[in-house]
Coordinates of C-alpha atoms in Angstrom, one line a residue:
X1 CA 114.6 77.3 55.3
X2 CA 112.6 74.6 53.3
X3 CA 112.0 72.5 56.5
X4 CA 110.9 75.4 58.5
X5 CA 108.6 76.6 55.7
X6 CA 106.9 73.3 55.5
X7 CA 106.6 73.0 59.2
X8 CA 104.9 76.5 59.2
X9 CA 102.5 75.2 56.5
X10 CA 101.7 72.1 58.5
X11 CA 101.1 74.2 61.7
X12 CA 98.8 76.6 59.6
X13 CA 96.8 73.6 58.5
X14 CA 96.4 72.3 62.0
X15 CA 95.4 75.8 63.4
X16 CA 92.8 76.0 60.7
X17 CA 91.2 72.6 61.4
X18 CA 91.7 72.9 65.1
X19 CA 91.6 76.3 66.6
X20 CA 93.4 75.1 69.8
X21 CA 96.3 74.1 68.0
X22 CA 97.1 77.6 67.0
X23 CA 99.6 77.6 70.0
X24 CA 101.9 75.6 67.7
X25 CA 101.6 78.0 64.9
X26 CA 102.0 81.4 66.7
X27 CA 105.6 80.9 68.0
X28 CA 106.7 79.5 64.5
X29 CA 105.0 82.2 62.7
X30 CA 106.8 84.8 64.8
X31 CA 110.1 83.2 64.0
X32 CA 109.5 83.1 60.4
X33 CA 108.2 86.6 60.3
X34 CA 111.5 87.8 61.9
X35 CA 113.1 86.6 58.7
X36 CA 111.8 89.7 56.9
X37 CA 114.8 91.5 58.5
X38 CA 117.3 89.1 57.0
X39 CA 119.7 90.8 54.5
X40 CA 120.5 87.3 53.0
X41 CA 116.9 86.6 52.1
X42 CA 115.9 90.3 51.3
X43 CA 119.1 91.7 50.0
X44 CA 117.4 92.2 46.7
X45 CA 115.5 95.3 48.2
X46 CA 118.8 97.3 48.0
X47 CA 120.6 99.6 50.4
X48 CA 120.1 99.3 54.2
X49 CA 117.9 102.4 54.3
X50 CA 115.4 100.9 51.8
X51 CA 115.4 97.6 53.5
X52 CA 114.8 99.3 56.9
X53 CA 111.9 101.3 55.3
X54 CA 110.3 98.3 53.9
X55 CA 110.3 96.5 57.2
X56 CA 108.9 99.7 58.9
X57 CA 106.1 100.0 56.5
X58 CA 105.1 96.3 56.9
X59 CA 105.1 96.7 60.6
X60 CA 103.0 99.8 60.3
X61 CA 100.4 98.0 58.2
X62 CA 100.3 95.2 60.7
X63 CA 100.0 97.6 63.6
X64 CA 97.0 99.3 62.0
X65 CA 95.2 96.0 61.8
X66 CA 96.2 95.1 65.3
X67 CA 94.9 98.4 66.8
X68 CA 91.6 97.8 65.0
X69 CA 91.4 94.3 66.6
X70 CA 92.2 95.6 70.0
X71 CA 89.6 98.3 69.7
X72 CA 87.0 95.7 68.5
X73 CA 87.8 93.5 71.6
X74 CA 87.8 96.5 74.0
X75 CA 84.3 97.4 72.6
X76 CA 82.7 94.1 73.6
X77 CA 80.8 94.5 76.9
X78 CA 80.1 91.1 78.4
X79 CA 77.7 90.4 81.1
X80 CA 78.0 88.0 83.9
X81 CA 74.9 86.9 85.7
X82 CA 74.8 84.7 88.8
X83 CA 71.8 85.9 90.8
X84 CA 72.5 83.7 94.0
X85 CA 76.0 85.1 94.2
X86 CA 74.8 88.5 93.6
X87 CA 72.4 88.2 96.5
X88 CA 75.1 86.8 98.7
X89 CA 77.2 89.8 98.0
X90 CA 74.2 92.2 98.6
X91 CA 73.6 90.6 101.8
X92 CA 77.2 90.6 102.9
X93 CA 77.3 94.6 102.1
X94 CA 74.1 95.2 104.0
X95 CA 74.3 92.8 107.0
X96 CA 78.0 92.6 108.0
X97 CA 80.7 94.9 109.4
X98 CA 83.4 96.3 107.2
X99 CA 85.9 94.3 109.3
X100 CA 83.9 91.1 109.2
X101 CA 86.1 88.0 107.8
X102 CA 84.7 85.5 105.5
X103 CA 85.8 81.9 104.6
X104 CA 84.8 79.7 101.7
X105 CA 85.7 78.3 98.4
X106 CA 88.3 80.2 96.4
X107 CA 86.1 81.4 93.6
X108 CA 83.3 82.8 95.9
X109 CA 86.0 84.4 98.2
X110 CA 87.4 86.2 95.2
X111 CA 84.0 87.7 94.4
X112 CA 83.5 88.7 98.0
X113 CA 87.0 90.4 98.3
X114 CA 86.6 92.1 94.9
X115 CA 83.0 93.2 95.3
X116 CA 82.7 93.9 99.0
X117 CA 86.2 94.8 100.0
X118 CA 85.7 92.4 103.1
X119 CA 88.7 90.5 104.4
X120 CA 88.7 87.0 103.5
X121 CA 90.6 83.6 104.4
X122 CA 91.2 80.6 102.5
X123 CA 91.0 77.3 104.3
X124 CA 92.1 74.0 102.5
X125 CA 89.0 72.2 103.9
X126 CA 86.7 74.3 101.7
X127 CA 88.7 73.1 98.6
X128 CA 89.0 69.4 99.2
X129 CA 85.8 67.4 99.2
X130 CA 87.6 64.4 101.0
X131 CA 88.7 66.7 103.9
X132 CA 85.2 68.0 104.3
X133 CA 83.8 64.6 104.6
X134 CA 86.4 63.2 106.9
X135 CA 85.7 66.1 109.3
X136 CA 81.9 65.6 109.1
X137 CA 81.2 68.9 107.4
X138 CA 82.0 70.9 110.8
X139 CA 83.3 73.8 109.0
X140 CA 79.9 74.7 107.4

């Protein structure tokens, strides 16, 4: 227990200093939090029903904050602006048939499929710059 507690403290310090290192903290924190259900550590609470009630109350308090965090994140409305791509998608909508097939780079084709509903194909030449140059840009 002492080793795991010290490791949890070390991971917490790393997560505070470098946010990306919270990936080490999160699983260890979950494992340590599961110990709240341990009879050996929390047997002093009393009978089984009291212990279960304490665990339930702690989970309920955590869930209240969790729901508040989720609602705050769901309320964030982001905006993405890529004018050339938006113009391309508008052009595709207005100047192509619904069964027209488009090919291109994966990120662009994902937007075409999602925004216009047109069929797409992915070709490896569009993804590999070496292949494009070896064929003399014949695919453009």
